[in-house]
Coordinates of C-alpha atoms and ligand atoms in Angstrom, one line a residue:
X1 CA 25.0 29.9 14.3
X2 CA 23.9 26.9 12.9
X3 CA 23.4 24.4 16.4
X4 CA 25.9 21.7 15.4
X5 CA 28.5 24.6 14.7
X6 CA 27.5 25.9 18.4
X7 CA 27.7 23.2 20.7
X8 CA 31.2 22.1 19.2
X9 CA 32.5 25.5 19.8
X10 CA 30.7 25.8 23.1
X11 CA 32.3 22.3 24.6
X12 CA 35.5 23.1 23.5
X13 CA 34.9 26.9 25.6
X14 CA 34.1 24.6 28.9
X15 CA 35.7 21.7 29.3
X16 CA 39.3 23.5 27.2
X17 CA 39.6 20.6 24.5
X18 CA 37.4 19.1 21.5
X19 CA 34.6 16.4 22.2
X20 CA 35.3 12.7 20.5
X21 CA 31.7 12.4 19.3
X22 CA 29.2 14.6 17.2
X23 CA 25.7 13.2 17.8
X24 CA 22.7 14.3 15.4
X25 CA 19.3 13.2 15.0
X26 CA 17.0 14.8 13.1
X27 CA 12.6 15.9 13.0
X28 CA 10.0 14.9 10.7
X29 CA 7.3 16.5 8.9
X30 CA 5.0 13.7 8.3
X31 CA 3.0 13.5 4.7
X32 CA 0.6 11.0 5.0
X33 CA -1.1 8.7 7.9
X34 CA -1.4 10.9 10.6
X35 CA -2.9 9.0 13.8
X36 CA -2.9 5.6 12.4
X37 CA 0.5 4.2 13.9
X38 CA -0.5 3.2 17.0
X39 CA -3.3 0.9 15.0
X40 CA -0.6 -0.6 13.0
X41 CA -1.3 1.0 10.5
X42 CA 1.0 2.8 7.7
X43 CA 2.7 6.5 8.0
X44 CA 4.8 8.5 5.8
X45 CA 6.9 10.7 7.0
X46 CA 10.4 11.9 6.0
X47 CA 13.4 13.4 8.4
X48 CA 14.2 16.7 7.8
X49 CA 16.7 19.0 7.8
X50 CA 16.4 20.5 11.3
X51 CA 17.6 18.5 13.9
X52 CA 19.4 18.2 17.2
X53 CA 22.7 17.6 18.3
X54 CA 24.7 16.7 20.9
X55 CA 28.7 16.8 21.3
X56 CA 29.9 14.6 23.3
X57 CA 32.8 12.9 25.7
X58 CA 32.2 9.4 27.6
X59 CA 33.1 9.9 31.3
X60 CA 35.2 7.0 33.4
X61 CA 31.8 6.9 35.9
X62 CA 27.7 6.5 35.5
X63 CA 27.6 10.6 35.6
X64 CA 25.9 12.0 32.8
X65 CA 26.7 15.9 32.5
X66 CA 25.1 18.3 29.4
X67 CA 24.8 22.1 28.8
X68 CA 21.5 23.1 26.6
X69 CA 22.4 25.7 24.7
X70 CA 18.2 26.3 24.2
X71 CA 16.8 25.7 27.6
X72 CA 20.9 28.2 29.2
X73 CA 20.2 25.3 31.5
X74 CA 23.3 22.6 33.1
X75 CA 22.0 19.4 34.7
X76 CA 23.6 16.6 35.7
X77 CA 22.2 13.4 36.4
X78 CA 23.7 9.8 38.0
X79 CA 22.9 5.9 35.9
X80 CA 22.9 4.5 39.4
X81 CA 20.1 7.2 41.0
X82 CA 17.9 7.7 38.3
X83 CA 14.4 9.4 39.4
X84 CA 11.8 11.5 37.7
X85 CA 12.1 15.4 37.9
X86 CA 8.7 16.8 36.5
X87 CA 8.7 18.3 33.3
X88 CA 12.4 19.2 31.2
X89 CA 14.6 18.5 28.5
X90 CA 16.3 16.3 30.5
X91 CA 14.1 14.0 31.1
X92 CA 14.2 13.0 27.5
X93 CA 17.6 11.9 28.0
X94 CA 17.2 10.0 31.4
X95 CA 14.2 8.4 29.9
X96 CA 16.2 7.0 27.3
X97 CA 19.1 6.2 29.7
X98 CA 16.1 4.4 31.8
X99 CA 15.0 2.8 28.6
X100 CA 18.5 1.7 27.7
X101 CA 19.1 0.0 30.8
X102 CA 15.1 -1.8 31.1
X103 CA 16.3 -3.5 28.0
X104 CA 19.8 -5.2 30.0
X105 CA 22.4 -2.1 28.6
X106 CA 25.3 -1.3 30.8
X107 CA 25.3 2.4 30.3
X108 CA 28.6 4.4 30.5
X109 CA 28.7 8.4 31.5
X110 CA 29.3 11.1 29.4
X111 CA 29.3 14.5 29.5
X112 CA 28.1 16.9 26.3
X113 CA 26.4 20.1 25.1
X114 CA 22.7 20.1 23.5
X115 CA 21.2 22.1 20.6
X116 CA 18.5 22.0 18.0
X117 CA 16.3 24.1 15.1
X118 CA 13.1 21.6 16.0
X119 CA 10.6 24.3 17.0
X120 CA 9.7 22.4 19.8
X121 CA 6.3 21.9 20.4
X122 CA 5.2 22.4 16.8
X123 CA 4.3 19.3 16.1
X124 CA 8.0 18.4 14.4
X125 CA 8.9 15.6 16.7
X126 CA 11.6 17.7 18.6
X127 CA 11.1 15.0 21.8
X128 CA 11.6 12.2 18.8
X129 CA 15.2 14.5 17.6
X130 CA 15.8 14.5 21.2
X131 CA 15.6 10.5 22.3
X132 CA 17.2 9.7 19.1
X133 CA 20.0 12.1 19.8
X134 CA 20.7 10.8 23.4
X135 CA 20.5 7.1 22.6
X136 CA 23.2 8.1 20.3
X137 CA 25.1 9.3 22.7
X138 CA 24.5 6.2 25.0
X139 CA 24.9 4.1 22.5
X140 CA 29.2 5.1 21.1
X141 CA 29.9 5.6 25.0
X142 CA 28.5 3.0 26.3
X143 CA 29.9 0.8 23.1
X144 CA 26.4 -0.5 22.3
X145 CA 25.5 -1.7 18.3
X146 CA 23.3 0.6 17.0
X147 CA 20.3 -0.7 15.6
X148 CA 17.9 1.7 14.2
X149 CA 14.4 0.3 15.0
X150 CA 15.2 -0.8 18.4
X151 CA 17.1 2.8 19.5
X152 CA 13.2 3.8 18.0
X153 CA 11.8 1.3 20.7
X154 CA 14.0 2.4 23.1
X155 CA 12.9 6.2 22.3
X156 CA 9.0 5.6 22.5
X157 CA 9.6 3.7 25.2
X158 CA 11.6 6.6 26.9
X159 CA 7.8 9.0 25.7
X160 CA 5.4 6.2 27.7
X161 CA 7.2 5.5 30.1
X162 CA 9.2 7.9 31.5
X163 CA 7.3 11.4 30.1
X164 CA 3.9 10.6 30.0
X165 CA 3.5 11.0 27.0
X166 CA 1.5 7.6 24.8
X167 CA 2.4 8.7 21.3
X168 CA 2.9 6.2 19.0
X169 CA 6.2 4.5 17.0
X170 CA 6.2 6.6 14.0
X171 CA 8.7 9.9 15.0
X172 CA 11.5 7.6 16.6
X173 CA 11.0 5.6 13.7
X174 CA 11.0 8.5 10.7
X175 CA 14.0 9.9 13.0
X176 CA 15.8 6.7 13.6
X177 CA 15.2 5.4 9.7
X178 CA 15.1 9.3 7.4
X179 CA 16.8 8.4 4.3
X180 CA 18.5 10.6 2.1
X181 CA 16.0 13.0 -0.4
X182 CA 12.6 10.2 0.6
X183 CA 9.8 10.2 2.3
X184 CA 10.1 5.9 4.0
X185 CA 6.2 4.4 4.0
X186 CA 6.4 3.1 7.1
X187 CA 4.6 -0.3 8.7
X188 CA 3.8 0.4 12.0
X189 CA 3.5 -3.5 12.5
X190 CA 6.3 -5.3 11.7
X191 CA 8.6 -2.1 11.5
X192 CA 9.9 -2.3 7.5
X193 CA 10.4 0.4 5.8
X194 CA 10.2 1.3 2.6
X195 CA 12.6 5.0 0.9
X196 CA 10.5 5.9 -1.2
X197 CA 11.5 9.7 -3.2
X198 CA 9.6 12.6 -3.8
X199 CA 8.0 12.9 -7.4
X200 CA 10.8 15.6 -8.8
X201 CA 10.3 18.5 -9.6
X202 CA 8.6 19.4 -6.4
X203 CA 9.3 20.4 -2.3
X204 CA 7.5 19.6 1.2
X205 CA 6.7 23.1 2.9
X206 CA 5.9 22.8 6.4
X207 CA 3.4 25.3 7.6
X208 CA 3.7 26.7 11.2
X209 CA 0.6 28.7 11.9
X210 CA 2.5 30.2 15.0
X211 CA -0.7 28.1 17.5
X212 CA 0.2 26.0 20.0
X213 CA -2.1 23.8 21.1
X214 CA -1.4 23.0 25.7
X215 CA -4.0 20.1 26.0
X216 CA -2.8 18.3 23.1
X217 CA -1.4 15.3 26.0
X218 CA -4.7 14.7 27.3
X219 CA -6.6 15.5 23.8
X220 CA -4.4 12.9 21.8
X221 CA -4.5 9.5 24.5
X222 CA -8.0 10.5 24.9
X223 CA -7.8 10.0 20.3
X224 CA -6.3 6.5 21.7
X225 CA -8.9 5.6 23.9
X226 CA -11.3 6.1 21.3
X227 CA -9.6 4.0 19.0
X228 CA -8.7 0.9 20.9
X229 CA -12.6 0.5 22.0
X230 CA -13.2 0.5 18.9
X231 CA -10.7 -2.6 17.7
X232 CA -12.1 -4.3 20.3
X233 CA -15.1 -3.4 19.2
X234 CA -14.2 -5.0 15.7
X235 CA -12.6 -8.2 18.2
X236 CA -9.3 -7.2 16.4
X237 CA -5.4 -6.6 17.8
X238 CA -5.2 -2.9 16.7
X239 CA -7.7 -1.1 13.4
X240 CA -5.2 -2.0 11.0
X241 CA -6.5 -5.3 10.8
X242 CA -10.6 -3.8 10.2
X243 CA -11.0 -3.0 6.2
X244 CA -13.2 -0.6 4.8
X245 CA -16.1 -3.0 3.2
X246 CA -16.4 -5.0 7.4
X247 CA -16.7 -0.8 8.1
X248 CA -18.9 0.3 5.9
X249 CA -21.2 -3.3 6.9
X250 CA -20.6 -2.7 10.9
X251 CA -20.5 1.4 10.9
X252 CA -24.8 1.5 11.7
X253 CA -23.8 -1.1 14.7
X254 CA -21.4 1.7 16.4
X255 CA -22.1 4.7 18.6
X256 CA -20.8 8.0 15.6
X257 CA -18.2 8.8 17.4
X258 CA -16.2 5.5 17.4
X259 CA -17.4 4.7 13.6
X260 CA -15.7 8.7 12.9
X261 CA -12.6 8.3 14.5
X262 CA -12.2 4.4 12.9
X263 CA -13.8 5.8 9.5
X264 CA -10.5 7.6 9.5
X265 CA -8.2 5.0 10.6
X266 CA -9.2 2.3 7.7
X267 CA -9.5 5.0 5.5
X268 CA -5.5 6.7 6.1
X269 CA -3.7 3.7 6.1
X270 CA -5.2 3.2 2.4
X271 CA -4.4 6.6 1.7
X272 CA -1.1 6.4 2.1
X273 CA -0.8 2.5 0.5
X274 CA -1.9 5.1 -2.5
X275 CA 0.1 8.0 -2.0
X276 CA 2.7 5.8 -1.9
X277 CA 1.9 3.9 -6.3
X278 CA 1.5 8.0 -7.0
X279 CA 4.5 8.5 -5.5
X280 CA 7.1 5.6 -7.6
X281 CA 4.5 6.9 -10.6
X282 CA 6.0 10.5 -10.5
X283 CA 2.3 11.4 -9.6
X284 CA 2.3 14.8 -7.9
X285 CA -2.0 16.0 -8.3
X286 CA -2.3 12.4 -7.2
X287 CA -0.2 12.7 -4.3
X288 CA -1.4 15.9 -3.3
X289 CA -5.1 15.3 -3.5
X290 CA -4.3 12.2 -1.1
X291 CA -3.3 14.2 1.6
X292 CA -6.2 16.9 0.7
X293 CA -8.2 14.2 1.4
X294 CA -6.4 13.5 4.5
X295 CA -7.3 16.7 6.3
X296 CA -11.5 16.5 4.9
X297 CA -10.1 13.3 7.3
X298 CA -8.7 14.6 10.5
X299 CA -10.8 17.7 10.4
X300 CA -14.4 16.0 10.3
X301 CA -13.2 12.8 11.7
X302 CA -10.8 12.4 13.7
X303 CA -11.2 16.2 14.4
X304 CA -7.7 16.7 15.7
X305 CA -7.5 19.8 13.4
X306 CA -8.5 23.7 15.0
X307 CA -9.5 27.0 13.2
X308 CA -5.5 28.2 12.4
X309 CA -5.0 25.5 10.8
X310 CA -7.9 24.5 8.6
X311 CA -6.9 27.8 7.6
X312 CA -3.3 27.7 6.6
X313 CA -4.9 24.4 4.6
X314 CA -6.9 26.0 2.8
X315 CA -4.7 29.6 1.5
X316 CA -2.7 26.3 0.5
X317 CA -4.7 24.6 -1.2
X318 CA -6.1 27.6 -3.1
X319 CA -3.0 28.2 -4.9
X320 CA -1.9 27.5 -8.4
X321 CA 1.7 25.9 -6.8
X322 CA 0.3 23.6 -4.5
X323 CA -0.8 19.9 -5.7
X324 CA -1.9 19.0 -2.1
X325 CA -2.1 20.5 1.8
X326 CA -3.1 18.9 5.2
X327 CA -2.4 19.5 9.0
X328 CA 0.7 17.3 9.8
X329 CA 1.4 15.7 13.8
X330 CA -0.3 15.7 16.4
X331 CA -3.0 18.5 15.7
X332 CA -4.8 20.9 17.4
X333 CA -1.7 23.9 16.4
X334 CA 1.2 23.7 15.0
X335 CA 2.0 23.1 11.4
X336 CA 0.4 22.4 8.5
X337 CA 2.2 20.8 5.2
X338 CA 1.8 21.3 1.5
X339 CA 3.5 20.1 -1.4
X340 CA 4.5 22.8 -4.2
X341 CA 5.4 22.7 -7.2
X342 CA 8.9 23.6 -7.0
X343 CA 9.3 26.5 -9.5
X344 CA 7.1 28.5 -7.0
X345 CA 8.1 28.0 -3.8
X346 CA 9.3 31.0 -3.5
X347 CA 5.9 32.6 -4.3
X348 CA 3.6 29.7 -2.8
X349 CA 5.4 31.2 1.1
X350 CA 5.0 34.4 -0.2
X351 CA 1.3 34.8 -0.9
X352 CA 0.1 31.4 2.0
X353 CA 1.6 34.1 4.5
X354 CA 0.5 36.5 3.6
X355 CA -3.4 35.7 2.9
X356 CA -2.7 33.6 6.8
X357 CA -2.3 36.7 8.1
X358 CA -4.8 38.3 6.6
X359 CA -7.4 36.0 7.2
X360 CA -6.1 35.3 11.3
X361 CA -3.7 37.6 12.0
X362 CA -0.8 36.1 12.9
X363 CA 2.5 35.5 11.2
X364 CA 3.1 32.1 9.8
X365 CA 6.8 30.4 9.4
X366 CA 7.3 28.9 6.0
X367 CA 9.8 26.3 6.3
X368 CA 10.7 24.7 2.9
X369 CA 12.6 20.9 3.8
X370 CA 15.1 18.9 2.2
X371 CA 14.7 15.2 3.5
X372 CA 17.6 13.7 5.0
X373 CA 18.9 11.0 6.7
X374 CA 18.6 9.2 10.3
X375 CA 20.4 9.8 13.4
X376 CA 23.7 9.7 12.9
X377 CA 26.8 10.2 14.9
X378 CA 30.4 11.5 13.5
X379 CA 33.4 10.7 15.5
X380 CA 36.0 13.6 15.9
X381 CA 38.6 12.8 17.8
Ligands
LIG1 C1 2.3 12.6 17.4 C2 2.4 11.1 18.2 C3 3.1 9.8 16.6 C4 1.6 10.2 16.0 C5 1.1 11.1 15.4 C6 -0.5 11.4 14.5 O1 3.5 12.8 16.3 O2 3.6 11.5 18.4 O3 3.5 8.7 17.6 O4 0.7 9.1 16.2 O5 1.3 12.3 16.7 O6 -0.3 10.8 12.8

């Protein structure tokens, strides 16, 4: 059953009344611009037709009660005595409540049922989707005005300071600000968004390698520290402010590792801007070449790919229906993404899945994604 239907049915069964609201927030796939958001750089993700839904009704007091259908667990917490309770899905909801209260909002409670179909831990931002769906639930039950970029910042703060993952702003921004049928160029400094239509006759295919990397948090934080060290070396707030020419002039002074990391970020920012131009020109071939270059840079300079990601990307890049392919998200496992000719997408999916299995013994999931709108809420009763 579709999760949106499942949460509505389950709410009705449990409380013998329909929910007042249905919140929805999508996962995302990033087309290009990887590990650039925390350098105030550019990213080009799209929200996908995989999401988290919360069916809920406001409660008079300050208690939040949530049943997760995916984890088969019902948890409750009090907004007056918020405290961290180790890892778990409800911490993302609590973290959003905490960040909203920190921002000066006084929240009301609610009870609800949550479920989603964004694969967890695959690099498709199931956590940002949960954060933004929770933000929608708190906004509706507490009468808060919905300001999408502000709510994205709330989600990021929840993840940074409550959950303890130092993520950038990309995932929350695209879950909040997605545009149907479009990828969105996000300037991660100003949070300005510019929708860019996918080239005609192409589709985006997410390729889940069926591998997950446990230590992604520590490797991610280590990359952030390296990038911050590079910014300090150049005396700038963020690597966004270093041009490629300046980097090349100073490369011999930098240690090898810092030089490689900075090289990825600075060239990737440039690729994102070129990719938007390619999209505006409807040039799928140019866009695909930039995706391929992005993958090589993430593999060789930023060193966040994996054998499984390289294998699936190579299978995709070698296929005649593919314009380009790269790993997507934080890396080390999870998903890659390909831009594919729409009229040959079934053939592409079957061929790449078969070749990848022959090479690795793993069974990938091929997900054809449609670009979707950002977080929303419907009033039901
Ligand atoms: C994760 C983070 C994002 C971004 C990507 C890499 O998804 O949550 O903020 O840094 O990795 O581009």
